Amino acid sequence: MLMKIHPIKAFSDNYIWVIEKDSIAVVVDPGQASAVIAYLEAEALELGAIFLTHNHHDHTDGVEQILALHPGTPVYGPQETVPLNDHILDEGDTFELFEKPVSVLKTPGHTDGHISYLVGDALFCGDALFSAGTGRVFTGDYQAHYDSLQKFKHLKDTVKVYAGHEYTETNLRFAKSIDPKNRKITEALAEVTALRKEDKSTLPSTIGREKEINLFLQAESLEDFIKRRQARDHF
Ligand SMILES: [Zn+2]
């Protein structure tokens, strides 16, 4: 069976991504335990690992409760999520999952230690990259965040983007306010508005699509990025 990626909704707009193959599941950023536990049971999945991208509660708060039911499950994450994780990852680390290469990108800015996981052609980027947007720069280190975006930009256009939140519609409304004549952004907003009316996910996106609609990936200088990110903070 091929690898399957399934979203579990949590809180108002978080996604907990489940990577599945055969009867094994890997859960990314379980901010809430109950929906994950219910899904694993309903689908008769064995928990193979937990991946964490960063130390915010809405991405990590479910870990302990899940581990209580699935003791011994390896937890991967950056230094900043210790002691929740027993495997510490950093830029350039590689390992295998479901016979696919996993590579770790350090993608700070939203938090100091944020990492992203490239699993085959699927990118799990937490709050570093959203569709048509990017996370808030809580660290104040705009240079680090800008550099993280350049890493995403250098991935293949076909890489699928599995972000941590469903913020696409608001991001595109913001993008349209900045660049009202951009046809790609206008079209994307219409598509995404229709999907959201039916309560459907707008993810995954792709790096190729993000290059067309994401004003933060498109920022050509640090200054440009800071201006756009600060305007988005007040949108
Ligand atoms: Zn966050």
XYZ file of C-alpha atoms and ligand atoms in Angstrom:
236
model
C 0.000 0.000 0.000
C 1.183 3.517 -0.718
C 1.878 6.108 1.927
C -1.288 8.001 2.852
C -1.498 11.357 4.606
C -4.601 12.188 6.590
C -5.519 15.416 8.418
C -7.037 15.414 11.898
C -8.584 18.740 12.859
C -7.784 20.179 16.271
C -8.826 23.372 18.063
C -10.267 25.906 15.629
C -7.778 25.664 12.760
C -4.900 23.281 13.545
C -4.101 20.195 11.492
C -2.494 17.139 13.046
C -1.143 15.197 10.058
C -1.091 11.398 10.141
C 1.340 9.645 7.786
C 0.230 6.057 7.253
C 1.529 2.981 5.536
C 0.049 -0.492 5.935
C -1.071 -0.402 9.565
C 1.569 1.967 10.940
C 0.951 5.658 11.608
C 3.250 8.566 12.331
C 1.591 11.600 13.890
C 2.878 15.119 13.301
C 2.347 17.835 15.950
C -0.383 16.298 18.106
C -1.564 19.360 19.995
C -4.577 17.410 21.200
C -4.706 13.720 22.151
C -8.361 12.669 21.972
C -8.954 12.931 18.230
C -5.627 11.198 17.502
C -6.355 8.329 19.885
C -9.842 7.894 18.411
C -8.514 7.892 14.845
C -5.785 5.320 15.569
C -8.383 3.061 17.181
C -10.984 3.467 14.465
C -8.463 2.727 11.708
C -6.695 -0.039 13.711
C -3.363 1.744 13.303
C -0.248 1.129 15.316
C 1.585 4.290 16.353
C 5.116 4.177 14.901
C 6.418 7.609 15.895
C 5.521 11.188 16.730
C 7.162 14.109 14.898
C 7.237 17.586 16.450
C 8.102 20.783 14.576
C 8.280 23.297 17.445
C 7.460 23.909 21.089
C 4.070 25.657 20.931
C 1.327 24.070 23.023
C -1.119 23.728 20.149
C 1.438 21.403 18.504
C 2.650 19.421 21.516
C 0.008 19.227 24.259
C -1.313 15.816 23.197
C 2.040 14.025 23.345
C 1.991 12.878 26.983
C -1.550 11.530 26.843
C -0.854 9.684 23.587
C 2.361 8.195 25.022
C 0.479 7.012 28.102
C -1.585 4.782 25.786
C 1.298 3.996 23.406
C 4.319 3.704 25.714
C 7.751 3.512 24.133
C 6.764 5.308 20.922
C 9.769 7.264 19.646
C 9.233 11.027 19.591
C 11.299 13.161 17.218
C 11.689 16.899 17.519
C 14.090 19.797 17.871
C 16.042 20.613 21.039
C 13.321 23.059 22.125
C 10.678 20.314 22.556
C 12.799 18.291 25.015
C 11.798 16.536 27.303
C 8.784 15.551 25.175
C 11.044 14.005 22.514
C 13.706 11.341 22.972
C 15.252 11.948 19.520
C 16.697 15.410 18.883
C 16.878 16.543 15.265
C 18.721 19.391 13.578
C 19.495 20.755 10.115
C 20.697 18.103 7.707
C 19.692 15.070 9.771
C 18.365 12.230 7.658
C 16.623 8.956 8.370
C 14.082 6.679 6.717
C 10.347 6.403 7.111
C 8.281 3.866 5.175
C 11.253 3.335 2.834
C 11.316 7.031 1.995
C 14.152 9.390 2.888
C 13.332 11.953 5.559
C 15.441 15.071 5.732
C 15.290 17.688 8.421
C 15.403 21.402 7.664
C 16.018 23.879 10.428
C 13.411 26.574 9.807
C 13.580 29.100 12.681
C 11.917 32.502 12.994
C 8.485 31.510 14.323
C 10.395 29.873 17.195
C 14.168 29.610 17.628
C 14.314 25.873 17.145
C 11.550 25.194 14.588
C 12.282 22.304 12.214
C 10.478 20.949 9.140
C 10.400 17.397 7.803
C 10.688 16.493 4.154
C 9.330 12.948 3.842
C 9.816 11.879 0.231
C 7.988 14.699 -1.560
C 5.816 15.701 1.419
C 6.855 18.693 3.524
C 5.633 18.995 7.114
C 6.452 22.588 7.934
C 4.461 23.323 11.102
C 4.057 27.076 11.459
C 7.058 28.065 9.317
C 5.076 28.036 6.052
C 1.335 28.178 5.406
C -0.490 28.196 2.125
C -0.257 31.814 0.952
C 1.329 32.743 4.262
C 3.906 32.118 6.933
C 3.968 32.031 10.728
C 4.359 35.042 12.940
C 7.967 35.905 13.740
C 7.616 35.460 17.506
C 11.399 35.412 17.947
C 11.800 38.837 16.317
C 14.541 37.274 14.178
C 13.261 38.268 10.735
C 16.555 37.321 9.090
C 16.248 33.736 10.372
C 12.643 33.534 9.199
C 13.510 34.963 5.794
C 16.345 32.428 5.451
C 13.901 29.626 6.330
C 11.622 30.758 3.508
C 14.560 30.644 1.080
C 15.080 26.980 2.047
C 11.455 26.214 1.149
C 11.814 28.110 -2.100
C 14.680 25.852 -3.132
C 12.643 22.671 -2.793
C 11.175 21.106 -5.927
C 7.942 22.657 -7.221
C 6.216 19.277 -6.895
C 6.827 19.046 -3.132
C 3.497 18.974 -1.291
C 3.064 21.400 1.586
C 1.357 20.088 4.751
C 1.188 23.097 7.055
C 0.040 23.253 10.663
C -2.965 25.539 10.229
C -5.894 26.245 7.925
C -5.175 29.945 7.382
C -5.248 29.956 3.577
C -8.400 32.019 3.051
C -7.339 34.874 5.361
C -3.835 34.763 3.895
C -5.228 35.134 0.390
C -7.539 37.978 1.409
C -4.447 39.711 2.774
C -2.472 38.930 -0.398
C -5.274 40.351 -2.516
C -5.287 43.551 -0.457
C -1.562 43.984 -1.183
C -1.576 42.824 -4.808
C -5.165 43.295 -6.084
C -4.314 42.785 -9.772
C -2.534 39.462 -9.275
C -4.653 36.986 -11.252
C -3.173 33.873 -9.565
C -4.030 35.235 -6.132
C -7.561 36.243 -7.193
C -8.188 32.789 -8.685
C -6.750 31.024 -5.645
C -8.962 33.094 -3.322
C -12.087 32.091 -5.269
C -11.095 28.392 -5.169
C -10.214 28.459 -1.491
C -13.381 30.361 -0.511
C -15.457 27.678 -2.253
C -13.566 24.874 -0.473
C -13.967 26.523 2.921
C -17.714 27.034 2.389
C -17.936 23.244 2.230
C -15.605 22.946 5.228
C -12.959 21.257 3.048
C -9.213 21.512 3.658
C -7.195 23.742 1.339
C -4.085 21.631 2.012
C -1.813 20.208 0.856
C -0.525 22.958 -1.372
C 2.696 22.598 -3.378
C 5.909 24.611 -3.439
C 5.152 25.466 -7.086
C 1.760 26.890 -6.175
C 3.185 28.741 -3.182
C 5.723 30.435 -5.447
C 2.729 31.818 -7.360
C 0.484 32.902 -4.480
C 2.636 33.314 -1.367
C 3.779 36.936 -0.967
C 6.213 35.926 1.783
C 7.993 33.359 -0.393
C 8.003 35.959 -3.149
C 9.641 38.656 -0.992
C 12.909 39.428 -2.723
C 14.679 41.074 0.161
C 14.659 40.943 3.936
C 13.180 44.447 4.024
C 10.383 43.451 1.707
C 9.655 40.398 3.878
C 9.584 42.461 7.102
C 7.198 44.970 5.550
C 4.803 42.259 4.393
C 4.963 40.241 7.611
C 4.279 43.332 9.748
C 1.383 44.345 7.487
C -0.051 40.802 7.869
C 0.284 41.060 11.679
C -2.112 44.009 11.577
C -4.473 42.683 8.889
Zn 3.446 27.876 16.520
